[in-house]
Coordinates of C-alpha atoms and ligand atoms in Angstrom, one line a residue:
M1 CA 0.2 -0.1 0.2
L2 CA 1.0 3.5 -0.6
F3 CA 1.1 6.1 1.9
T4 CA 1.5 9.3 -0.1
L5 CA 2.1 12.8 1.0
T6 CA 2.0 16.2 -0.8
S7 CA 2.7 19.7 0.6
G8 CA 2.7 22.4 -2.5
S9 CA 5.2 20.7 -5.0
R10 CA 6.0 17.7 -3.1
T11 CA 5.2 14.4 -2.0
T12 CA 6.1 12.1 -0.2
V13 CA 5.7 8.3 -0.6
C14 CA 6.2 6.1 2.1
K15 CA 5.8 2.0 1.6
R16 CA 4.8 -0.1 4.5
K17 CA 3.8 -3.7 4.0
G18 CA 0.4 -3.9 5.0
E19 CA -2.4 -0.6 5.9
L20 CA -2.3 2.3 4.8
S21 CA -2.5 4.9 2.0
A22 CA -3.1 8.7 2.3
V23 CA -2.9 11.6 0.0
W24 CA -2.5 15.0 2.3
A25 CA -4.3 17.5 0.1
S26 CA -2.4 20.5 -0.7
G27 CA -3.1 24.1 0.0
G28 CA -6.3 23.2 2.2
S29 CA -6.9 22.5 5.8
F30 CA -7.0 19.0 6.1
A31 CA -5.3 15.4 5.2
K32 CA -7.6 12.9 3.7
Y33 CA -5.8 9.5 4.1
S34 CA -7.5 6.2 3.8
L35 CA -7.0 3.2 6.1
L36 CA -8.1 -0.5 5.6
G37 CA -10.2 0.5 2.3
R38 CA -11.8 3.1 4.5
R39 CA -11.3 6.9 4.1
F40 CA -10.5 9.7 6.7
T41 CA -9.9 13.1 7.1
R42 CA -8.3 15.0 9.4
R43 CA -8.8 18.9 8.9
F44 CA -6.8 21.7 10.9
T45 CA -8.3 24.4 12.5
A46 CA -4.7 26.7 12.2
L47 CA -2.1 26.3 10.2
R48 CA 0.5 26.1 13.7
Q49 CA -1.5 22.9 14.0
K50 CA -0.9 21.9 10.1
A51 CA 2.9 23.3 10.0
P52 CA 4.3 20.5 12.2
F53 CA 1.8 17.9 10.7
V54 CA 3.4 18.7 7.3
R55 CA 7.1 18.8 8.6
R56 CA 6.5 15.6 10.2
A57 CA 5.1 13.4 7.6
L58 CA 7.8 14.6 5.0
L59 CA 10.3 14.5 7.5
F60 CA 9.6 11.0 8.3
G61 CA 7.8 9.8 6.3
C62 CA 5.6 7.1 7.4
T63 CA 5.7 7.8 10.4
L64 CA 2.5 9.2 10.3
I65 CA 1.3 5.4 9.8
A66 CA 1.5 5.4 13.7
E67 CA -1.0 7.9 14.0
A68 CA -3.2 6.6 11.4
T69 CA -3.0 3.2 12.8
I70 CA -4.3 4.4 16.0
A71 CA -8.6 2.4 16.1
P72 CA -10.6 5.1 13.9
A73 CA -13.3 5.6 16.5
V74 CA -10.8 7.6 19.1
V75 CA -9.2 10.1 16.5
A76 CA -11.7 12.7 17.3
Q77 CA -12.2 15.5 14.8
K78 CA -12.0 19.0 15.5
V79 CA -14.8 21.3 14.4
Q80 CA -14.7 25.1 15.6
L81 CA -18.1 26.8 15.9
S82 CA -19.4 30.0 16.8
V83 CA -23.1 31.4 18.0
D84 CA -23.3 34.5 18.8
V85 CA -26.4 35.0 21.1
S86 CA -27.1 38.7 20.4
K87 CA -28.0 37.5 16.7
A88 CA -31.1 35.1 17.3
S89 CA -33.7 35.6 14.8
V90 CA -36.9 33.5 14.4
K91 CA -38.8 31.9 17.0
I92 CA -38.8 27.6 16.2
D93 CA -42.5 27.3 16.5
R94 CA -43.2 24.4 18.5
N95 CA -45.4 22.7 16.0
I96 CA -42.4 21.5 14.4
F97 CA -42.8 19.0 16.7
G98 CA -46.4 17.9 15.5
Q99 CA -47.3 13.9 15.7
F100 CA -49.3 12.5 12.8
A101 CA -52.0 9.9 14.5
E102 CA -54.1 7.8 11.1
H103 CA -56.2 4.6 11.9
L104 CA -53.8 2.1 10.2
G105 CA -51.9 -1.0 11.6
H106 CA -51.5 -0.1 15.0
G107 CA -51.1 3.1 15.3
V108 CA -54.5 4.2 17.0
Y109 CA -56.0 0.1 17.9
E110 CA -54.0 -1.0 20.5
G111 CA -51.2 1.8 20.4
I112 CA -53.5 4.6 21.6
W113 CA -57.0 2.7 21.9
V114 CA -57.5 -0.5 24.0
G115 CA -61.0 0.2 25.3
P116 CA -62.2 0.7 29.0
D117 CA -62.2 -2.3 30.0
S118 CA -58.8 -3.8 29.0
T119 CA -56.8 -4.7 31.2
I120 CA -54.0 -2.4 30.3
P121 CA -54.5 0.5 32.6
N122 CA -56.2 3.1 31.0
T123 CA -58.4 6.4 30.9
R124 CA -61.4 6.1 29.6
G125 CA -60.2 3.2 27.4
I126 CA -56.3 5.7 26.3
R127 CA -53.2 3.8 27.5
N128 CA -52.2 5.6 30.9
D129 CA -48.0 4.6 29.6
I130 CA -48.9 5.9 26.3
V131 CA -49.7 9.2 27.7
A132 CA -47.4 9.5 30.2
A133 CA -44.6 9.2 27.9
L134 CA -46.2 11.7 25.4
R135 CA -46.5 14.2 28.6
A136 CA -42.9 14.3 28.4
L137 CA -42.9 15.2 24.6
K138 CA -44.9 18.1 25.0
V139 CA -46.3 17.3 22.2
P140 CA -48.3 20.6 20.3
N141 CA -50.7 19.0 18.2
V142 CA -52.1 15.7 16.7
R143 CA -53.2 15.2 13.1
W144 CA -55.5 13.0 12.7
P145 CA -57.6 11.0 11.3
G146 CA -55.2 10.1 8.2
G147 CA -53.9 10.3 5.7
C148 CA -55.1 8.3 3.4
F149 CA -57.9 7.4 5.8
A150 CA -59.0 10.4 6.3
D151 CA -60.9 11.2 2.4
E152 CA -62.3 8.0 3.2
Y153 CA -63.8 9.4 7.2
H154 CA -67.4 10.1 7.6
W155 CA -67.3 11.6 11.1
R156 CA -70.2 10.1 12.1
T157 CA -69.9 6.8 12.2
G158 CA -67.4 7.6 15.3
I159 CA -70.0 8.9 17.7
G160 CA -72.4 7.8 19.7
A161 CA -73.4 4.8 21.2
Q162 CA -73.9 2.9 18.8
R163 CA -71.1 3.2 16.0
V164 CA -70.8 1.6 12.4
V165 CA -68.5 -0.4 11.4
T166 CA -66.9 -0.2 8.5
L167 CA -63.6 -1.3 6.9
N168 CA -60.3 0.4 6.2
P169 CA -59.5 -0.3 2.9
N170 CA -56.3 1.6 2.3
W171 CA -54.4 -0.5 5.7
G172 CA -55.2 -3.8 5.2
G173 CA -58.8 -3.7 4.0
V174 CA -59.4 -4.6 7.9
I175 CA -62.2 -3.8 10.0
E176 CA -62.3 -0.2 11.4
P177 CA -64.5 0.0 14.6
N178 CA -65.0 3.4 15.0
T179 CA -64.6 2.7 18.9
F180 CA -61.7 5.6 18.7
G181 CA -64.0 8.6 17.2
T182 CA -64.4 12.4 18.1
H183 CA -64.6 12.3 21.8
E184 CA -61.8 9.7 21.9
F185 CA -59.3 11.4 19.7
M186 CA -60.1 15.2 21.5
D187 CA -60.3 13.3 24.9
F188 CA -56.5 11.6 24.5
L189 CA -55.4 15.0 23.2
D190 CA -56.6 16.6 27.0
Q191 CA -54.5 13.8 28.3
I192 CA -51.6 14.5 26.7
G193 CA -52.0 18.4 26.2
A194 CA -51.7 18.7 22.9
E195 CA -53.9 20.6 20.2
A196 CA -55.8 19.6 17.5
Y197 CA -55.4 19.0 13.9
I198 CA -57.8 17.4 11.9
S199 CA -57.7 16.3 8.3
V200 CA -61.6 16.7 6.6
N201 CA -62.7 14.5 4.1
V202 CA -62.3 16.5 0.7
G203 CA -62.1 12.9 -1.7
S204 CA -65.3 11.6 -0.9
G205 CA -66.9 13.6 1.1
T206 CA -69.3 17.1 1.4
P207 CA -68.7 20.3 2.0
R208 CA -71.4 19.8 4.3
E209 CA -70.3 16.9 5.8
A210 CA -66.8 18.5 6.9
A211 CA -68.9 22.0 8.0
E212 CA -71.3 20.4 10.0
W213 CA -68.4 17.7 12.1
L214 CA -66.6 21.4 12.8
E215 CA -70.2 22.8 13.9
Y216 CA -70.6 19.6 16.3
L217 CA -67.1 20.1 17.6
T218 CA -67.2 24.1 18.2
A219 CA -70.2 25.7 18.2
A220 CA -71.3 26.9 21.8
Q221 CA -74.4 27.9 21.4
P222 CA -78.0 25.3 21.8
T223 CA -77.8 24.2 17.3
T224 CA -78.5 20.8 17.4
L225 CA -75.6 19.2 16.9
A226 CA -73.9 21.3 19.5
K227 CA -76.8 20.0 21.5
E228 CA -75.9 16.5 19.9
R229 CA -71.8 16.8 20.9
A230 CA -73.3 17.1 25.0
A231 CA -75.4 14.7 25.0
N232 CA -72.2 12.4 23.8
G233 CA -70.7 13.8 27.0
H234 CA -68.8 17.3 26.1
Q235 CA -71.0 20.5 26.8
A236 CA -68.3 22.7 26.3
P237 CA -67.2 23.7 22.7
Y238 CA -63.8 21.3 21.8
R239 CA -60.9 23.5 20.4
V240 CA -59.8 22.7 16.7
S241 CA -56.4 24.5 15.8
S242 CA -55.8 23.7 12.5
L243 CA -57.9 21.9 10.2
G244 CA -56.5 20.3 7.1
I245 CA -58.5 20.5 3.4
G246 CA -58.2 17.2 2.6
N247 CA -54.9 14.8 2.3
E248 CA -52.5 14.4 -0.6
S249 CA -55.9 15.2 -3.3
W250 CA -53.7 14.6 -5.8
G251 CA -53.0 10.9 -5.3
C252 CA -55.0 8.8 -2.1
G253 CA -57.2 11.5 -1.5
G254 CA -59.0 11.7 -5.0
N255 CA -56.4 11.8 -7.8
M256 CA -57.4 15.6 -8.4
T257 CA -55.8 17.9 -10.6
P258 CA -54.4 21.4 -9.1
D259 CA -57.2 23.6 -10.5
Y260 CA -60.2 20.0 -9.0
Y261 CA -58.3 20.5 -5.9
L262 CA -58.1 24.2 -6.2
S263 CA -62.1 24.7 -7.2
Q264 CA -62.7 22.8 -3.8
L265 CA -60.4 24.1 -1.6
K266 CA -62.4 27.3 -2.2
I267 CA -66.1 26.2 -1.0
Y268 CA -64.7 24.0 2.0
T269 CA -62.1 27.2 3.4
R270 CA -65.9 29.3 3.1
F271 CA -67.8 27.0 4.7
V272 CA -66.4 25.0 7.4
R273 CA -66.0 27.0 9.9
N274 CA -64.9 27.2 13.2
F275 CA -67.7 28.8 15.5
N276 CA -65.6 28.5 19.5
P277 CA -66.3 31.9 20.4
S278 CA -62.3 31.2 21.9
Q279 CA -60.6 31.0 18.3
Q280 CA -62.4 33.8 16.9
D281 CA -59.7 36.5 16.7
K282 CA -55.9 35.6 17.5
Q283 CA -56.8 32.1 18.0
Q284 CA -57.9 31.5 14.8
M285 CA -58.2 27.9 13.0
L286 CA -55.3 27.5 11.1
K287 CA -56.8 26.3 7.3
I288 CA -53.8 24.4 5.6
A289 CA -54.1 23.3 1.8
V290 CA -52.6 20.7 0.1
G291 CA -49.4 21.2 -1.3
P292 CA -46.5 18.9 -2.6
G293 CA -45.3 15.4 -2.5
G294 CA -42.4 15.9 -3.8
S295 CA -39.7 18.3 -5.3
E296 CA -40.0 17.1 -9.4
T297 CA -41.5 19.8 -11.5
E298 CA -45.3 17.9 -11.1
W299 CA -45.0 19.4 -7.2
A300 CA -43.8 22.4 -8.2
Y301 CA -46.4 23.0 -10.8
W302 CA -49.2 22.2 -7.8
T303 CA -47.5 24.8 -4.9
E304 CA -47.2 27.2 -8.4
A305 CA -50.9 27.0 -8.7
V306 CA -51.6 27.0 -4.9
M307 CA -50.1 29.7 -3.9
R308 CA -51.0 31.4 -7.4
A309 CA -54.5 31.5 -6.4
Y310 CA -53.8 32.6 -2.9
Q311 CA -52.4 35.9 -4.1
N312 CA -55.6 36.5 -6.4
R313 CA -57.9 35.1 -3.4
Q314 CA -61.0 37.2 -3.0
W315 CA -61.9 37.8 0.8
S316 CA -64.8 34.8 1.0
W317 CA -61.7 32.5 0.7
D318 CA -58.3 31.8 2.6
I319 CA -55.7 29.4 3.5
N320 CA -52.5 30.1 6.3
G321 CA -50.7 26.6 5.1
L322 CA -49.7 24.5 2.3
S323 CA -48.8 21.4 3.4
M324 CA -45.9 19.7 2.0
H325 CA -45.3 15.9 2.4
S326 CA -41.5 14.7 2.1
Y327 CA -40.6 10.6 3.5
T328 CA -37.0 9.1 3.6
V329 CA -38.0 6.1 1.9
G330 CA -34.8 6.3 -0.9
H331 CA -37.1 4.6 -3.7
W332 CA -40.2 3.5 -3.6
P333 CA -41.5 0.5 -2.7
P334 CA -39.7 0.9 0.2
S335 CA -37.2 -1.6 0.7
F336 CA -34.4 -0.5 2.6
A337 CA -35.0 -2.6 6.0
S338 CA -35.3 -1.2 9.3
V339 CA -33.3 -3.2 11.2
G340 CA -30.3 -5.5 10.3
F341 CA -28.2 -3.1 8.3
G342 CA -24.9 -1.3 8.1
E343 CA -23.2 1.6 7.9
T344 CA -23.8 1.5 3.8
E345 CA -27.4 1.8 4.5
Y346 CA -26.9 4.5 7.0
S347 CA -25.1 6.7 4.9
K348 CA -27.4 6.3 1.8
I349 CA -30.5 7.2 4.3
L350 CA -28.9 10.1 5.5
K351 CA -28.2 11.1 1.9
F352 CA -32.1 10.8 0.8
T353 CA -33.1 12.4 4.4
L354 CA -30.5 15.3 3.6
E355 CA -32.8 16.7 0.5
M356 CA -35.4 17.9 2.6
E357 CA -33.8 21.2 2.7
D358 CA -33.8 21.3 -1.2
L359 CA -36.6 20.4 -0.8
V360 CA -38.0 23.3 1.8
S361 CA -35.7 25.7 0.3
K362 CA -37.6 24.8 -3.2
H363 CA -40.6 25.3 -2.2
S364 CA -40.4 28.4 0.6
A365 CA -38.6 29.6 -2.7
I366 CA -42.3 29.4 -5.2
M367 CA -43.8 30.7 -2.1
D368 CA -42.0 33.8 -1.6
K369 CA -43.0 34.7 -5.0
Y370 CA -47.0 35.1 -4.1
D371 CA -46.6 35.1 -0.7
P372 CA -43.2 37.2 0.4
Q373 CA -45.1 38.0 3.9
K374 CA -44.5 34.6 4.9
K375 CA -47.9 34.6 5.9
V376 CA -48.6 30.6 4.8
A377 CA -46.9 28.3 6.7
L378 CA -45.1 25.1 4.5
V379 CA -46.4 22.8 6.7
V380 CA -44.7 19.6 6.5
D381 CA -47.5 17.0 8.1
E382 CA -45.8 13.5 6.8
W383 CA -42.2 13.1 6.5
G384 CA -39.8 10.8 8.6
A385 CA -38.5 7.3 7.3
W386 CA -40.1 4.4 5.7
Y387 CA -38.9 1.1 5.3
A388 CA -39.3 -1.9 4.0
P389 CA -42.7 -3.9 6.7
L390 CA -41.1 -6.1 9.6
P391 CA -41.5 -9.9 8.4
G392 CA -43.4 -11.2 9.1
T393 CA -46.3 -8.2 9.6
N394 CA -49.1 -7.6 7.7
P395 CA -47.7 -4.9 4.8
G396 CA -50.8 -2.8 4.7
F397 CA -50.2 -1.8 9.0
L398 CA -46.9 0.1 8.0
V399 CA -44.8 -1.4 11.0
Q400 CA -41.0 -1.3 11.2
Q401 CA -38.3 -1.4 13.9
N402 CA -36.7 2.4 14.9
S403 CA -32.8 2.3 15.3
L404 CA -30.1 5.1 16.0
R405 CA -30.0 6.2 12.1
D406 CA -33.8 7.0 12.6
A407 CA -32.5 9.1 15.9
I408 CA -30.5 10.7 13.7
L409 CA -32.5 11.1 10.9
A410 CA -34.8 13.1 13.3
A411 CA -32.3 15.5 14.4
L412 CA -31.1 16.2 10.8
N413 CA -35.2 17.1 9.8
L414 CA -35.9 19.0 12.8
N415 CA -32.7 21.1 12.2
I416 CA -34.6 21.9 8.4
F417 CA -36.9 22.7 9.8
A418 CA -36.0 25.3 12.4
H419 CA -33.2 26.7 9.9
H420 CA -37.0 27.8 7.5
G421 CA -38.6 28.5 10.6
D422 CA -39.8 31.9 9.0
R423 CA -41.7 29.5 7.0
V424 CA -41.8 26.2 8.2
R425 CA -44.3 26.6 11.4
M426 CA -45.5 22.7 11.0
A427 CA -44.7 19.6 10.8
N428 CA -46.2 16.2 11.7
I429 CA -43.9 13.2 11.6
A430 CA -45.7 10.2 10.3
Q431 CA -46.4 8.5 12.8
M432 CA -46.3 8.3 16.6
I433 CA -47.2 5.0 17.5
N434 CA -46.3 1.4 15.8
V435 CA -46.4 2.8 12.6
L436 CA -43.7 3.7 10.3
Q437 CA -41.0 6.1 12.1
A438 CA -42.7 5.8 15.5
M439 CA -42.1 7.8 18.8
I440 CA -43.6 4.3 20.6
L441 CA -43.9 0.7 20.0
T442 CA -46.6 -1.5 21.5
D443 CA -47.6 -5.3 22.2
K444 CA -50.4 -5.7 24.0
E445 CA -49.4 -4.0 27.4
K446 CA -45.5 -3.8 26.9
M447 CA -44.5 -0.8 25.0
V448 CA -41.0 0.7 24.6
L449 CA -39.5 4.4 23.7
T450 CA -37.8 4.7 20.2
P451 CA -34.1 6.4 20.0
T452 CA -36.7 9.1 17.9
Y453 CA -38.5 9.6 21.2
Y454 CA -35.8 10.3 22.3
V455 CA -35.0 12.5 19.9
F456 CA -38.1 14.5 20.9
K457 CA -37.7 14.8 24.1
M458 CA -34.0 16.0 24.3
Y459 CA -35.5 18.6 22.0
V460 CA -38.3 20.3 24.1
P461 CA -36.2 23.3 25.3
F462 CA -35.9 24.8 20.9
Q463 CA -40.0 24.2 21.5
E464 CA -40.9 28.1 21.5
A465 CA -37.0 29.2 21.3
T466 CA -35.8 31.9 19.2
F467 CA -33.0 30.6 16.8
V468 CA -29.5 32.0 16.9
P469 CA -27.5 31.2 14.0
V470 CA -24.5 29.4 14.2
A471 CA -21.2 29.4 11.9
F472 CA -19.0 26.2 11.3
D473 CA -17.2 24.2 9.0
A474 CA -18.6 20.9 9.5
G475 CA -16.1 19.2 7.8
T476 CA -16.9 15.8 5.6
Y477 CA -18.2 11.9 6.9
V478 CA -17.8 9.7 3.6
H479 CA -18.1 5.9 3.3
G480 CA -18.0 4.8 -0.7
E481 CA -19.8 6.7 -2.9
I482 CA -21.4 8.6 -0.4
S483 CA -20.2 11.9 1.2
L484 CA -22.1 13.5 3.4
P485 CA -21.6 16.3 6.1
R486 CA -19.4 15.1 9.2
M487 CA -21.7 17.2 11.9
D488 CA -25.0 19.4 11.7
A489 CA -25.8 22.0 14.9
L490 CA -28.6 23.8 15.9
A491 CA -28.7 26.5 18.7
A492 CA -31.5 28.6 20.5
K493 CA -32.5 30.7 23.1
D494 CA -35.5 29.6 25.2
T495 CA -37.9 32.2 26.3
A496 CA -36.1 32.1 29.9
G497 CA -32.9 34.0 27.9
K498 CA -30.7 30.3 28.3
L499 CA -28.9 28.8 25.1
W500 CA -29.5 25.6 24.4
L501 CA -27.1 23.8 21.6
A502 CA -27.9 20.9 19.6
F503 CA -24.8 18.4 17.9
T504 CA -25.8 15.8 15.6
N505 CA -22.7 13.8 14.9
L506 CA -23.4 11.6 11.3
D507 CA -19.9 10.1 11.5
P508 CA -20.3 6.3 13.0
N509 CA -16.7 6.3 13.0
Q510 CA -14.9 9.3 14.5
S511 CA -15.9 11.5 17.4
I512 CA -15.7 14.8 17.0
E513 CA -14.0 17.5 19.4
V514 CA -16.3 20.5 19.2
E515 CA -14.8 24.0 19.8
A516 CA -17.2 26.2 20.4
S517 CA -16.8 30.0 21.0
L518 CA -19.6 32.3 22.2
A519 CA -20.5 35.4 21.7
G520 CA -23.2 37.6 23.5
I521 CA -23.3 35.2 26.2
I522 CA -20.8 34.9 29.6
A523 CA -20.6 31.2 29.9
R524 CA -20.7 29.2 33.3
S525 CA -20.8 25.5 32.3
A526 CA -22.5 23.6 29.8
A527 CA -24.2 20.2 30.6
G528 CA -26.8 18.3 28.8
E529 CA -27.9 14.3 27.0
T530 CA -26.3 12.8 24.4
L531 CA -27.7 9.9 22.8
T532 CA -25.5 7.4 20.8
G533 CA -25.6 3.7 21.2
P534 CA -23.5 0.7 19.8
K535 CA -24.2 0.0 16.3
V536 CA -26.2 2.1 13.8
D537 CA -29.0 0.0 13.7
S538 CA -29.1 -0.7 17.3
V539 CA -32.9 -0.4 18.4
N540 CA -34.6 -0.8 21.8
T541 CA -37.1 -3.3 22.2
F542 CA -39.1 -5.1 24.9
D543 CA -36.7 -7.4 26.4
A544 CA -33.7 -4.5 25.6
A545 CA -35.3 -1.1 26.2
K546 CA -32.4 0.8 27.1
T547 CA -29.7 0.0 23.9
V548 CA -30.1 3.6 22.7
V549 CA -31.2 6.0 25.9
P550 CA -29.6 9.6 26.7
K551 CA -26.7 9.8 28.9
P552 CA -26.0 12.7 30.7
I553 CA -22.7 15.2 29.5
S554 CA -20.9 17.8 30.3
A555 CA -18.8 20.4 28.0
K556 CA -15.7 22.5 29.4
V557 CA -16.4 26.5 29.5
E558 CA -13.8 29.0 30.0
G559 CA -15.7 32.0 29.7
R560 CA -16.4 32.5 25.8
K561 CA -14.9 28.8 25.2
L562 CA -16.8 25.7 25.0
D563 CA -15.2 22.0 24.5
L564 CA -17.2 19.1 23.8
T565 CA -16.7 16.2 22.0
L566 CA -19.6 13.9 20.8
E567 CA -19.4 10.5 19.9
P568 CA -19.6 8.9 16.6
K569 CA -23.1 8.5 15.6
S570 CA -24.5 10.4 18.6
V571 CA -27.3 13.9 19.1
T572 CA -26.4 15.7 21.7
V573 CA -28.2 18.7 23.2
I574 CA -26.9 20.3 25.9
S575 CA -27.4 24.2 27.5
V576 CA -25.3 26.9 28.5
E577 CA -25.8 28.5 31.9
Q578 CA -24.4 32.1 32.3
Ligands
LIG601 O1 -48.4 7.8 6.3 C1 -48.9 6.8 5.8 C2 -49.5 7.6 4.1 O2 -48.7 7.9 3.3 C3 -50.5 8.5 4.0 O3 -52.2 8.2 5.2 C4 -50.3 9.4 3.4 O4 -50.9 10.9 3.5 C5 -49.2 9.2 2.9 O5 -49.0 9.3 1.6

């Protein structure tokens, strides 16, 4: 193997039996070398560090081999980073931490609802363990009842003493008992402390059906529908904070063209009213139109059409949000395994997930043309990893495991949303329990919290915090053909003025030494939690629930300097005490 060092015009080639080849990239501040077929980059933060390295390497040729043959996981990379708290800007809307619960597989039935007669501890049929776990996430809103399910859902099947039993043709064709309906959903929200984001049926329903559902939910005056609600157990009007006007109306929601959808949208936003007296002014219900499902031209066309119509709207209709769906899937149909994979699949999925940045930027730019004041939010109300169904499960139930890779994926996406906080003001991970990239998995009375759950928990302090820009050179993590930023970071100032920092080390092999310089704050100490696991596909199971759980971490702080080591493949959140 060859070990080649080049500095300016000088090149040294070392030969040694075995393991190492290396290239010094001249003029840059990094050295690239490969060892046992894997590539590494050593970054130098200052010339004074680089010079001795070059001298040593050129003088002694292969002495670098000794350095490079150290086990790769302990060769820390350095990343310098600067944060200026006085530059705090846009609020990170807590609604970007929203959840999605569809009538799909065991998402609602078994996941949330076990019924009041169950031996599983519950409150009015809703699992107590799930409620306790979700309360800790401070879930801001839950999107319900779908998904594709929403465009075939007729709300009257799910109220009153006698529920109508139907089918769920979208998801396995199974029986839909409708025992979890409007009141049960609102009770669930009340128990976990979240707001309602209801999707109304545009595909197979009518504006009248949707209007009556909203009147049933929100009217305070004694209308027949409000009295029916009271008779069914809820005297006071409910709050509905967001309303989705259809779901994927270009696909499972009715295969509509943009023009056809727009004609429906205008009718629904006109007639589907929220009558709750507390939601008539600032707390008004947000109306969210169906938006794009990807980045290709057809989706740009959809966003253009809705936003152009919005710009030219009459007084009689309005929207406050445009939905966008984007899953990290690789290729359809989903074929990546959710567990039992290696570094190649890890790096590929992270590469796919980072396309969210482009997607958000692209559709935000279109929205900016028609709505420069950014009144309409981009609502990423379905996002997350979508893998091959776990062997032996009903493919219509979208059951997958949730690994450390998903935790990292979640952090990267949340960071993207926060960075676009001026436009992205709501997002809903798909889905909350037992379906796709879930927070929680259940099996009868058992429950396990996933790595994704812990990321949402660690990110709670970012809810409603103010975004603070962070400058850093992430470096590159390379695996085969895939090259990714080695690190990602997010900073924010919470409502009490405390600085929070989140770091993601994407590199599964090397730790990172972060050297942060802080401006606008005199720091005394910094500590928090870090989440990692033994392998990129490590998961929590019912029998081993603590494989990927956060553990405490602290940083070294001296005045305006903060030093912190990030473990390979980890998500870390710390707060800085002044
Ligand atoms: O989340 C699963 C499905 O994905 C939803 O029902 C649908 O909206 C999307 O295609």
